[in-house]
PDB file of C-alpha atoms in Angstrom:
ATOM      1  CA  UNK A   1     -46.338 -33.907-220.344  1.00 62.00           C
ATOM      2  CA  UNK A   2     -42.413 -34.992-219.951  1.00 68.00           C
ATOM      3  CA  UNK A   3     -41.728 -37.508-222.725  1.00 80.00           C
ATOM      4  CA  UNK A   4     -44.932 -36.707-225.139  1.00 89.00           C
ATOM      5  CA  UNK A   5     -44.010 -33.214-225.164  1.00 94.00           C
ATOM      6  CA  UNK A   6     -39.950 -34.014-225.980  1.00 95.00           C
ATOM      7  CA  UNK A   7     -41.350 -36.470-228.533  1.00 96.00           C
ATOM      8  CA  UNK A   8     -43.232 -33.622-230.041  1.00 96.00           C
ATOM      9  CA  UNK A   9     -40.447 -31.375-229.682  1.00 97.00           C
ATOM     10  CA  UNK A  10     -38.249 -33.556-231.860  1.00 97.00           C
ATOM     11  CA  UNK A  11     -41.295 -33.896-234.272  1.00 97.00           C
ATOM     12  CA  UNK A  12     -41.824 -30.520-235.146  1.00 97.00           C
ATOM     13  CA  UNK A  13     -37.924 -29.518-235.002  1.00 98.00           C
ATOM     14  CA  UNK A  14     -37.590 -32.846-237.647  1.00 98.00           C
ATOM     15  CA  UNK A  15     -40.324 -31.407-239.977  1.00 97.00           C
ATOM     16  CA  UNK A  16     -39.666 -27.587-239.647  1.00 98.00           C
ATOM     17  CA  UNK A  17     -35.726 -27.874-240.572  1.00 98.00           C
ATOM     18  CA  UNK A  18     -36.141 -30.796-243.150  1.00 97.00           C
ATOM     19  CA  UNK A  19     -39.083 -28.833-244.645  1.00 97.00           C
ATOM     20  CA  UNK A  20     -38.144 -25.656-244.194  1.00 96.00           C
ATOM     21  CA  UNK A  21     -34.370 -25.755-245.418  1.00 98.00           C
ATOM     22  CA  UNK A  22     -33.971 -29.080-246.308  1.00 97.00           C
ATOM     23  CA  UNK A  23     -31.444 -29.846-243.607  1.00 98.00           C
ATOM     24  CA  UNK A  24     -31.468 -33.269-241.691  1.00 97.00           C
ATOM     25  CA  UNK A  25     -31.718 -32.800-237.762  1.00 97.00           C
ATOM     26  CA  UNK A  26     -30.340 -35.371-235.272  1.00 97.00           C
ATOM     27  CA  UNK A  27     -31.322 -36.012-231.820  1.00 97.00           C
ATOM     28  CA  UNK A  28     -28.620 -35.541-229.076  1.00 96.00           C
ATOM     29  CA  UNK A  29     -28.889 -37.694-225.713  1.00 90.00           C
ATOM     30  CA  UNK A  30     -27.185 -34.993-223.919  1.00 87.00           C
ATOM     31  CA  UNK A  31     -26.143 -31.371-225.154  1.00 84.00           C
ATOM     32  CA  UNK A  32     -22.660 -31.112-226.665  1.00 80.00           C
ATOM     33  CA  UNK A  33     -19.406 -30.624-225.041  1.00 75.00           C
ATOM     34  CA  UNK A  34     -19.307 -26.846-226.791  1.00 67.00           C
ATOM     35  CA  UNK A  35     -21.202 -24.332-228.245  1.00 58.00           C
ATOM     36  CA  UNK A  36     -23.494 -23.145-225.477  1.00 60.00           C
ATOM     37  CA  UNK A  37     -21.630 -19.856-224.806  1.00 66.00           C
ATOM     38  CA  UNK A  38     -22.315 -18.079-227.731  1.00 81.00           C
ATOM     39  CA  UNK A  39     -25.467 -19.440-228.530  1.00 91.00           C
ATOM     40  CA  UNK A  40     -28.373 -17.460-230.403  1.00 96.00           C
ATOM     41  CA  UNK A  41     -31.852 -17.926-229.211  1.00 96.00           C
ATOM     42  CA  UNK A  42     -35.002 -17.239-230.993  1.00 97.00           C
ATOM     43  CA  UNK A  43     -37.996 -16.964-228.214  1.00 96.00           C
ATOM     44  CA  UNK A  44     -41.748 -17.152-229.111  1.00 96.00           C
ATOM     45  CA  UNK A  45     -44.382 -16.561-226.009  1.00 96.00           C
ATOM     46  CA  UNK A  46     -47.543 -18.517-225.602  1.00 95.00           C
ATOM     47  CA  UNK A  47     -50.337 -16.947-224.233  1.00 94.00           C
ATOM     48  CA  UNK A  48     -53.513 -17.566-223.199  1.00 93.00           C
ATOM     49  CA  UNK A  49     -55.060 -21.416-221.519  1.00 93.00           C
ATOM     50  CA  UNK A  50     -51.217 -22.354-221.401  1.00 94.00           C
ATOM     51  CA  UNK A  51     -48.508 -19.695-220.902  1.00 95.00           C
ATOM     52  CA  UNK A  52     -44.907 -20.230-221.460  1.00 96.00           C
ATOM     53  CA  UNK A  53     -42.235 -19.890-223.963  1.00 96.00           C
ATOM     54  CA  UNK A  54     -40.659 -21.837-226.977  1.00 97.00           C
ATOM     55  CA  UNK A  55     -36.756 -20.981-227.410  1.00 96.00           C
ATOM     56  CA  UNK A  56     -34.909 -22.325-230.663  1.00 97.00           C
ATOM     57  CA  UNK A  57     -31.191 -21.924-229.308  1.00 96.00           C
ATOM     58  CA  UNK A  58     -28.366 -22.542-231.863  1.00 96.00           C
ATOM     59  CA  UNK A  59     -24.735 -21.445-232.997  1.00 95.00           C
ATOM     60  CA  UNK A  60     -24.507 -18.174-234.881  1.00 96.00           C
ATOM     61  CA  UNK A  61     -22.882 -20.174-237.587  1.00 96.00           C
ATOM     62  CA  UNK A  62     -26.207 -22.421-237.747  1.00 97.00           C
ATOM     63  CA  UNK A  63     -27.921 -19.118-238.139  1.00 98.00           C
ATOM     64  CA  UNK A  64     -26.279 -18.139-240.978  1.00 98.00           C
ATOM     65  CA  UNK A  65     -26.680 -21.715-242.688  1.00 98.00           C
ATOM     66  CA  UNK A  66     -30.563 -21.627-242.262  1.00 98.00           C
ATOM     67  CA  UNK A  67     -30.350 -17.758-243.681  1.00 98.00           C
ATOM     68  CA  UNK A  68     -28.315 -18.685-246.693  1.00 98.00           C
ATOM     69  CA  UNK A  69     -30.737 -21.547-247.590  1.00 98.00           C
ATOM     70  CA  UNK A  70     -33.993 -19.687-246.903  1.00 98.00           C
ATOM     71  CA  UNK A  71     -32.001 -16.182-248.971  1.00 98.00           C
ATOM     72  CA  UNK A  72     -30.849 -18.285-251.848  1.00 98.00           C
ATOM     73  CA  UNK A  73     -27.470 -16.858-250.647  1.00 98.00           C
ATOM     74  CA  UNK A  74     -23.715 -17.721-250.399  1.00 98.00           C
ATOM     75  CA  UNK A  75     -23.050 -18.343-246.333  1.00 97.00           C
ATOM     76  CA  UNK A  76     -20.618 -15.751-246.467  1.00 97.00           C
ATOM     77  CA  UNK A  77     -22.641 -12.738-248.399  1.00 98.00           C
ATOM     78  CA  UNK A  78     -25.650 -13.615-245.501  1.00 98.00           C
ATOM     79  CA  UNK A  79     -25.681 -10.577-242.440  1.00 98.00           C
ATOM     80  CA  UNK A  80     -26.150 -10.884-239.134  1.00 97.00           C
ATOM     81  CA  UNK A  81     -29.777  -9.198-239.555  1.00 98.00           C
ATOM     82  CA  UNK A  82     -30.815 -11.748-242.195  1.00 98.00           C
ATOM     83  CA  UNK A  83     -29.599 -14.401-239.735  1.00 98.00           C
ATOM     84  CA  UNK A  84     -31.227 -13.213-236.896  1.00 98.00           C
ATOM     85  CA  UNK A  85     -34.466 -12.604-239.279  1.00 98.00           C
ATOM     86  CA  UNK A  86     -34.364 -16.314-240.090  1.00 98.00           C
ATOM     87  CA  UNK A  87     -33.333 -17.603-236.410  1.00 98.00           C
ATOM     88  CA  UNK A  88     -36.663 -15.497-235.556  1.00 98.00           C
ATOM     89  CA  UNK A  89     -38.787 -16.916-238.197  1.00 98.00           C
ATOM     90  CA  UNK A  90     -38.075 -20.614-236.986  1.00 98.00           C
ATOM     91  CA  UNK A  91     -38.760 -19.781-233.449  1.00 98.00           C
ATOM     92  CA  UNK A  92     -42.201 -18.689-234.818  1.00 97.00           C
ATOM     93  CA  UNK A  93     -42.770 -21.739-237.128  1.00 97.00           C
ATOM     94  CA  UNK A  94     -41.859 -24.437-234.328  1.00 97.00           C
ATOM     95  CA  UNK A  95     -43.250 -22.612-231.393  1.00 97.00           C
ATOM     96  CA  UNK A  96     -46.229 -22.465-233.799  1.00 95.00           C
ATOM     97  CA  UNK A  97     -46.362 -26.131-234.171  1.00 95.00           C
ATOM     98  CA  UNK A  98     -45.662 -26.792-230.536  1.00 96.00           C
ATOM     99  CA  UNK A  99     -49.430 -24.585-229.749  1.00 93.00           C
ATOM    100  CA  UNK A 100     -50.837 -27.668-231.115  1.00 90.00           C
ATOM    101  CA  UNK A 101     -49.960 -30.400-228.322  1.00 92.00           C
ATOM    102  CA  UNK A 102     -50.136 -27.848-225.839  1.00 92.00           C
ATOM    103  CA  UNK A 103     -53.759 -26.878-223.885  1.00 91.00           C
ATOM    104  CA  UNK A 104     -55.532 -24.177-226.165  1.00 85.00           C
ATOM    105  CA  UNK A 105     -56.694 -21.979-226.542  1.00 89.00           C
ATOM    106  CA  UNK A 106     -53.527 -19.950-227.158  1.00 91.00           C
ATOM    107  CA  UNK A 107     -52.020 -17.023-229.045  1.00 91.00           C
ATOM    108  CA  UNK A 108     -48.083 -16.538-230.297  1.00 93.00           C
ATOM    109  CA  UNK A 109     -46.290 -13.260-229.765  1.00 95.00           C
ATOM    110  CA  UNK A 110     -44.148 -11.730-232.280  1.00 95.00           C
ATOM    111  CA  UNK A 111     -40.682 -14.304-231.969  1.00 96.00           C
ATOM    112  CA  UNK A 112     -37.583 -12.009-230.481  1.00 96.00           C
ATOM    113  CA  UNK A 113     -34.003 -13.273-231.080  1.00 96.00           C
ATOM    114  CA  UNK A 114     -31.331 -12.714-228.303  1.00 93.00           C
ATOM    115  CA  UNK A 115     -28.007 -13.635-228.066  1.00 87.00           C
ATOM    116  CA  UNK A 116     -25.849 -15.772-225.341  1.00 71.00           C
ATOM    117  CA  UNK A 117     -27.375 -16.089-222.069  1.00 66.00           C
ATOM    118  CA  UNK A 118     -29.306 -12.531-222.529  1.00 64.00           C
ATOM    119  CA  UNK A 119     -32.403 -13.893-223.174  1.00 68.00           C
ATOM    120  CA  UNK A 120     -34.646 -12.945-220.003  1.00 70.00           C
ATOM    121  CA  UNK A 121     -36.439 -15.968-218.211  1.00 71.00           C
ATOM    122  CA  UNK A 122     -40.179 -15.026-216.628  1.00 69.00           C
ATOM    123  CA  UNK A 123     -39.358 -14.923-213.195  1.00 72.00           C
ATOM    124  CA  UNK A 124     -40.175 -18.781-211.319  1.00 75.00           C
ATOM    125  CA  UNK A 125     -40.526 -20.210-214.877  1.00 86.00           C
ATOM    126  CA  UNK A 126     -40.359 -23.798-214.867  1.00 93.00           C
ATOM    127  CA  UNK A 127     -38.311 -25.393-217.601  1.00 94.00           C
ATOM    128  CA  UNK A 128     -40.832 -28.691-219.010  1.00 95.00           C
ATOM    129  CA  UNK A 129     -38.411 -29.724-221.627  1.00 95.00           C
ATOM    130  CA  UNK A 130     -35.114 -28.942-223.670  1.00 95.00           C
ATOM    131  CA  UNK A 131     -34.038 -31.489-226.759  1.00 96.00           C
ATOM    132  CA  UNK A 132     -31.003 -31.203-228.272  1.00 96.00           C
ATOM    133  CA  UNK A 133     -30.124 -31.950-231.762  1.00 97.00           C
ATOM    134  CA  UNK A 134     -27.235 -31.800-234.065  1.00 96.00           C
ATOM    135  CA  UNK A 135     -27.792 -30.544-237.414  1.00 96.00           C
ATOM    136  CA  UNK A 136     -24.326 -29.926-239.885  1.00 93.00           C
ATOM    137  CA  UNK A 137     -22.161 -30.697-237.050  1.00 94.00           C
ATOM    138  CA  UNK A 138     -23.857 -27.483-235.485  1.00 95.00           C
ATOM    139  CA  UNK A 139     -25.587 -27.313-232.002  1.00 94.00           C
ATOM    140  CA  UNK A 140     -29.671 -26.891-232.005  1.00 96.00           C
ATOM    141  CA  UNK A 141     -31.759 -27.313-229.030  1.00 96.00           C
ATOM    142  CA  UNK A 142     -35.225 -26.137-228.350  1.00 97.00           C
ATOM    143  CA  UNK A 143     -36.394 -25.489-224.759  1.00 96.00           C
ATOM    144  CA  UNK A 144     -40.547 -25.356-223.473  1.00 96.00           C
ATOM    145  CA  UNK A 145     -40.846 -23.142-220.526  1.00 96.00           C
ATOM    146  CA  UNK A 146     -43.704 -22.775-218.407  1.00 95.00           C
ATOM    147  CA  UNK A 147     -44.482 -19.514-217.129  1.00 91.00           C
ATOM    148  CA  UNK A 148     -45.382 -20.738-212.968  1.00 76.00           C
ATOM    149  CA  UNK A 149     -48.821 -19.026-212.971  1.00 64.00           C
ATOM    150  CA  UNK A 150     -50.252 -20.886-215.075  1.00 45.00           C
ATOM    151  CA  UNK A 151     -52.685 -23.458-214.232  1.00 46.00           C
TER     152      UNK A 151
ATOM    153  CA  UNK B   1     -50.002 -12.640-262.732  1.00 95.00           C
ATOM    154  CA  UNK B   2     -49.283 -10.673-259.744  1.00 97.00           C
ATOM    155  CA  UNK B   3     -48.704 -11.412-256.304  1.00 98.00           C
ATOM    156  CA  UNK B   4     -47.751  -9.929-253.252  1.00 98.00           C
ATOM    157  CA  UNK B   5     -46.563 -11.423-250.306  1.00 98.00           C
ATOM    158  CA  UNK B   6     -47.120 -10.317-246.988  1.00 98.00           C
ATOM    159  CA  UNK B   7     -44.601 -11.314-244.044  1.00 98.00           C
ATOM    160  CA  UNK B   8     -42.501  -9.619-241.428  1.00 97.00           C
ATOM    161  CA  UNK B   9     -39.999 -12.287-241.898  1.00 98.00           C
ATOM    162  CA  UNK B  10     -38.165 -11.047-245.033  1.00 98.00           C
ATOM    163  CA  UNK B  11     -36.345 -15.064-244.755  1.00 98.00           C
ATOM    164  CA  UNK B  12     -40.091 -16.274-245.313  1.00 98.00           C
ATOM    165  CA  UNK B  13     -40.664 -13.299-248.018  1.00 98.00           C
ATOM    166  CA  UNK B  14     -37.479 -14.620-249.525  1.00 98.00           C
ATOM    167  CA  UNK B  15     -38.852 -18.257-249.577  1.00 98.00           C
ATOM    168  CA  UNK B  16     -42.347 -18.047-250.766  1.00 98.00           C
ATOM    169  CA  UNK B  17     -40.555 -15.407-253.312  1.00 98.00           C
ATOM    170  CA  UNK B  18     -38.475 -17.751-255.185  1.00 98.00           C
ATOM    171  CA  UNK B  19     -41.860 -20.170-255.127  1.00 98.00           C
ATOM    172  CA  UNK B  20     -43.796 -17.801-256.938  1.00 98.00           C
ATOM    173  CA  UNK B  21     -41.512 -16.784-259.244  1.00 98.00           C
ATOM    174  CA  UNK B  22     -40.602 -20.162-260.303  1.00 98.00           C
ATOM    175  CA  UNK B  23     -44.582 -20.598-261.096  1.00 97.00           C
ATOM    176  CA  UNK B  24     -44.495 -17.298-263.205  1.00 97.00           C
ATOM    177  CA  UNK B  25     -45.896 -14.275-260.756  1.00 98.00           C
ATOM    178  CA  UNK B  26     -44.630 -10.968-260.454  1.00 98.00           C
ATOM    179  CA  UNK B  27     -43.897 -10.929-257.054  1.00 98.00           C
ATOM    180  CA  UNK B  28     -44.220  -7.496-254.832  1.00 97.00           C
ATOM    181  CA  UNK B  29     -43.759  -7.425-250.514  1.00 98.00           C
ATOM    182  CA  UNK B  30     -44.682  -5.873-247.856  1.00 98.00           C
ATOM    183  CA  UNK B  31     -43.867  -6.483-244.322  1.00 98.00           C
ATOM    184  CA  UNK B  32     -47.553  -5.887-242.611  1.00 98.00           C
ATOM    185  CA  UNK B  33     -50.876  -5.361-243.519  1.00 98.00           C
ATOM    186  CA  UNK B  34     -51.097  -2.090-243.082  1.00 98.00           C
ATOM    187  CA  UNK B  35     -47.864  -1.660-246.016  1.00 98.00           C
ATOM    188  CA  UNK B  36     -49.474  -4.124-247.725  1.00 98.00           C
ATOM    189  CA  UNK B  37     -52.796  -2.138-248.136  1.00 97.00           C
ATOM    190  CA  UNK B  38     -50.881   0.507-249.552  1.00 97.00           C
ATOM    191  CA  UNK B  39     -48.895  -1.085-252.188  1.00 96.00           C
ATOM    192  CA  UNK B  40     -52.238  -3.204-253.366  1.00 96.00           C
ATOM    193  CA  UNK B  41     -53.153   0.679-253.884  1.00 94.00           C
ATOM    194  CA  UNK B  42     -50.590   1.493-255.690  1.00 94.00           C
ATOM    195  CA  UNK B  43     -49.477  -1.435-257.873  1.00 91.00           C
ATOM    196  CA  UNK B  44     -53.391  -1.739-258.610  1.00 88.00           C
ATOM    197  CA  UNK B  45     -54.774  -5.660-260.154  1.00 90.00           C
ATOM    198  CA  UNK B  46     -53.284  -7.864-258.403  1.00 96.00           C
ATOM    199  CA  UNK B  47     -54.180 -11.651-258.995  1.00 97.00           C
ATOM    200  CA  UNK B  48     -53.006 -13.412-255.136  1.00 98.00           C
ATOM    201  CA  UNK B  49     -51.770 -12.198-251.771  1.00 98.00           C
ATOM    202  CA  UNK B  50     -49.995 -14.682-249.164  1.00 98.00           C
ATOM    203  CA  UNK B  51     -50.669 -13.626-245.941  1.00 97.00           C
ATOM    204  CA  UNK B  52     -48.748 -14.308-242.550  1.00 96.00           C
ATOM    205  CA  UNK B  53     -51.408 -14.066-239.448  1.00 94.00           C
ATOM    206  CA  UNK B  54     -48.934 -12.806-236.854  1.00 92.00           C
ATOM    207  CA  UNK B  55     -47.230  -9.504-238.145  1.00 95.00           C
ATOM    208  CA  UNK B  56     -46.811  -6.316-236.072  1.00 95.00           C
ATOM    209  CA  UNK B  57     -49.177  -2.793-237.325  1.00 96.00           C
ATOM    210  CA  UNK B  58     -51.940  -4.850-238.891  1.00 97.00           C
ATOM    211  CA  UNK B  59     -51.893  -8.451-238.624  1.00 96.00           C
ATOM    212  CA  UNK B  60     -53.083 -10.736-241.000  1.00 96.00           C
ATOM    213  CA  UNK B  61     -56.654 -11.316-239.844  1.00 96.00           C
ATOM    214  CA  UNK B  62     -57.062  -6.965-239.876  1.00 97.00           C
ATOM    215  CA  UNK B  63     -55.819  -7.047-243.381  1.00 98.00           C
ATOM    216  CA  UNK B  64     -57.667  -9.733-244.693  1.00 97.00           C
ATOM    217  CA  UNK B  65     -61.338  -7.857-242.929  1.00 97.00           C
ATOM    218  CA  UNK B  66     -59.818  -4.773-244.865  1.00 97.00           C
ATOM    219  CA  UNK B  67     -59.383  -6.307-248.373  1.00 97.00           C
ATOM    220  CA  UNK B  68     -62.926  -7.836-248.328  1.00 97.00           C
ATOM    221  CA  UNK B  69     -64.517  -3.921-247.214  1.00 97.00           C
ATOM    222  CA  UNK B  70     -62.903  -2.732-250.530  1.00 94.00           C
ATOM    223  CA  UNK B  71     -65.090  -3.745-253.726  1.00 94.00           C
ATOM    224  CA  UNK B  72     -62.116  -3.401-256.013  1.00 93.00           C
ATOM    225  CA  UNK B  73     -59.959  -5.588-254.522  1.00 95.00           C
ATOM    226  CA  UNK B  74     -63.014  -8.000-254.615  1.00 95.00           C
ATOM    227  CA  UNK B  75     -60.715 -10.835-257.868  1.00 95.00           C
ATOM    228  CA  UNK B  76     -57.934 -10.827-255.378  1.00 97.00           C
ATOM    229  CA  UNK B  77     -57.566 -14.798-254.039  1.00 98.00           C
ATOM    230  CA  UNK B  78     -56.318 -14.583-250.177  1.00 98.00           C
ATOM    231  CA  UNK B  79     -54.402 -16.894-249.062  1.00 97.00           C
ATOM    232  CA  UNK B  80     -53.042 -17.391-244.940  1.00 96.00           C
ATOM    233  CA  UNK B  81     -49.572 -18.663-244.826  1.00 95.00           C
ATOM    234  CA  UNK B  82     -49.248 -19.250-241.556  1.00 91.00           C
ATOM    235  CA  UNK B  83     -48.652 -20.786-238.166  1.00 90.00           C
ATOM    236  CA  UNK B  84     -51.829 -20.104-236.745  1.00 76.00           C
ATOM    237  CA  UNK B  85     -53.310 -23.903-236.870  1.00 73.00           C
ATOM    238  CA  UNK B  86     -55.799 -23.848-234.389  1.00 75.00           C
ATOM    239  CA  UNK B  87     -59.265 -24.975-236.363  1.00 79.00           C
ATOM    240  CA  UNK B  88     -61.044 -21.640-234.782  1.00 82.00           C
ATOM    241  CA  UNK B  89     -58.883 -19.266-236.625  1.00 84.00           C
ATOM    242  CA  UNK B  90     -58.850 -21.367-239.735  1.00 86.00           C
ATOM    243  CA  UNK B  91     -62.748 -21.218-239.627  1.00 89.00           C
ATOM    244  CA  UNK B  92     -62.307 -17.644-238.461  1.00 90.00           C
ATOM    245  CA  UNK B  93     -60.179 -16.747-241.983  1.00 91.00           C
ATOM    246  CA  UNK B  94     -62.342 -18.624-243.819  1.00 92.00           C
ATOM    247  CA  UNK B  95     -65.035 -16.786-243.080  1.00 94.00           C
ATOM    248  CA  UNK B  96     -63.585 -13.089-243.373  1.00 95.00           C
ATOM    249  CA  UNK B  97     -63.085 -14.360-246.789  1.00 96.00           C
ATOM    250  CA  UNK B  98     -59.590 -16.143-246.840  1.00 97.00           C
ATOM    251  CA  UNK B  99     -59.422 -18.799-250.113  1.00 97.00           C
ATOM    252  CA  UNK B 100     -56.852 -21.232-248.803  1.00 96.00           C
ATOM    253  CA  UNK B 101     -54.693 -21.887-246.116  1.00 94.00           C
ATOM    254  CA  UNK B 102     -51.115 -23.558-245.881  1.00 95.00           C
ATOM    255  CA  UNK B 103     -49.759 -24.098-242.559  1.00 94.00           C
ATOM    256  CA  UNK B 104     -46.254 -23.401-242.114  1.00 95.00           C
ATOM    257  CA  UNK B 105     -43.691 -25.081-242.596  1.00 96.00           C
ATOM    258  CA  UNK B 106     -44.788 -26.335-246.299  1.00 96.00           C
ATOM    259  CA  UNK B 107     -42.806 -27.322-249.171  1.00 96.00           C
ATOM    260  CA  UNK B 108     -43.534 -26.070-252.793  1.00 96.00           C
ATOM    261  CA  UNK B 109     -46.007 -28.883-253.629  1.00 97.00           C
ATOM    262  CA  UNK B 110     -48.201 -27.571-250.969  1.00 97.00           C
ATOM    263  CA  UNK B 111     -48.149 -24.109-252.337  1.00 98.00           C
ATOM    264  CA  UNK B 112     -48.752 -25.192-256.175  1.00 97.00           C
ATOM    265  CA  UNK B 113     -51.804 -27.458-254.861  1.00 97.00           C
ATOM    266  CA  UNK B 114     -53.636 -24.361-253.559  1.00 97.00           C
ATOM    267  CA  UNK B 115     -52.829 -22.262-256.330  1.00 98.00           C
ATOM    268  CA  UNK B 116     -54.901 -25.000-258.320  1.00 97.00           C
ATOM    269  CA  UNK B 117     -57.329 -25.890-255.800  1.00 96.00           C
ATOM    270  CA  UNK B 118     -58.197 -22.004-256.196  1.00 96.00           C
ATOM    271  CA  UNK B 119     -57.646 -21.977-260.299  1.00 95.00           C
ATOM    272  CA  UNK B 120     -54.908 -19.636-260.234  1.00 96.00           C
ATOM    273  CA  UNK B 121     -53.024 -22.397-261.427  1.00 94.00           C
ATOM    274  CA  UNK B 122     -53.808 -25.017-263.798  1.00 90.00           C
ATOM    275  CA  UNK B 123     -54.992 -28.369-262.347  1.00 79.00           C
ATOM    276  CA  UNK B 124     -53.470 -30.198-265.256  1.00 69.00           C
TER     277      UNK B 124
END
């Protein structure tokens, strides 16, 4: 599933952001130098003939971007709820998207948003893919984990 | 015309919002079906509802089975905006008595084509 699922990754993150916000994505051999520390991570589970998890991890400051485009709002007038709210919102639109190349039948939970590294990991959860993108000069990166009972 | 829109994501509220009030609707929210149900009650004739699928209290799917049990709610077009892509739900919504269905992420031109495909808008 290695390089058709990161091809699909980059597929749906392309469309979602582009469509979504109108903002341009670009790919990223290798994640950046900075940015990781403080990132923001919308999670979406995937239950049911594939379990796992889709994670949309980006800078707080890309948060706020997506917010302000999807409020109709100045950057600086946009919370840190209506960022999260938005951050949460495409976590559920490209986890979504991802059900499709994945085994189904399948439901999506309710996206969460959690910040640095306090997102929790299912315990022996294998990681199948993580892309990284640039978008504004801002770091993106979406990560497919498999929960290990599956099948 | 009136519409409500029904999403826990008040970003996506905010979105399909500014859609709908570009194409002339009065525009009301609610962030579940079970709110939703209520202000349908209380704002009375209302011509469209957008409808997430995946929204805490009563989801999408619930609300949808609820509108359709109610004879007076019986001229309001339903219509999933959603996620939710797998062909069995789509037939699922379809037949609980959904009108149209736009998968998310979609860009205006999607929305305005079901609005006609369903004659709240004109085709012209």
């Amino acid at each position: 599933m290695g390089a058709p699922l990161t091809n699909s990754i980059q597929q749906v993150v392309e469309t979602v952001w582009s469509t979504l916000l109108g903002l341009d994505v670009q790919r990223l051999p290798a994640p950046p130098a900075s940015g990781a520390d403080d990132a923001w991570a919308g999670t979406v589970r995937i239950s049911g003939a594939w379990d796992g998890e889709v994670r949309v991890q980006c800078s707080p400051e890309l948060a706020h971007r997506a917010a302000a485009i999807m409020f109709a709002l100045d950057r600086t007038a946009i919370s840190a709820a209506q960022a999260e709210d938005a951050l949460r919102e495409l976590a559920n639109v490209t986890g979504g998207n991802l059900m499709e190349v994945l085994p189904g039948p399948c439901e999506l939970s309710m996206p969460s948003v959690w910040s640095g590294s306090a997102a929790p990991r299912q315990p022996g959860s294998l990681m199948l893919s993580r892309v990284f993108f640039d978008c504004e000069g801002e770091p993106l990166a979406v990560v497919v984990l498999r929960t290990a009972s599956a099948s | 015309m009136r519409a409500m829109i029904i999403d826990d994501s008040r970003a996506m509220r905010a979105v399909l919002g500014r859609i709908l009030i570009e194409l002339g609707f009065e525009v009301f929210e609610a962030g579940n079906g079970r709110e939703a149900l209520e202000r349908l009650h209380e704002v009375g004739c209302t011509d469209l509802a957008l409808v997430d699928w995946n929204m805490p209290e009563m989801n999408g799917f619930e609300f949808v089975q609820a509108v359709r049990a109610e004879r007076e709610f019986d001229p309001l077009r339903l219509v999933m905006v959603t996620t939710e892509t797998e062909m069995t739900r789509v037939v699922k919504a379809l037949g609980a008595g959904v009108d149209a269905y736009i998968m998310k992420p979609f860009a205006k031109a999607a929305v305005v084509e079901q609005l006609k495909q369903i004659g709240l808008l004109s085709a012209a």
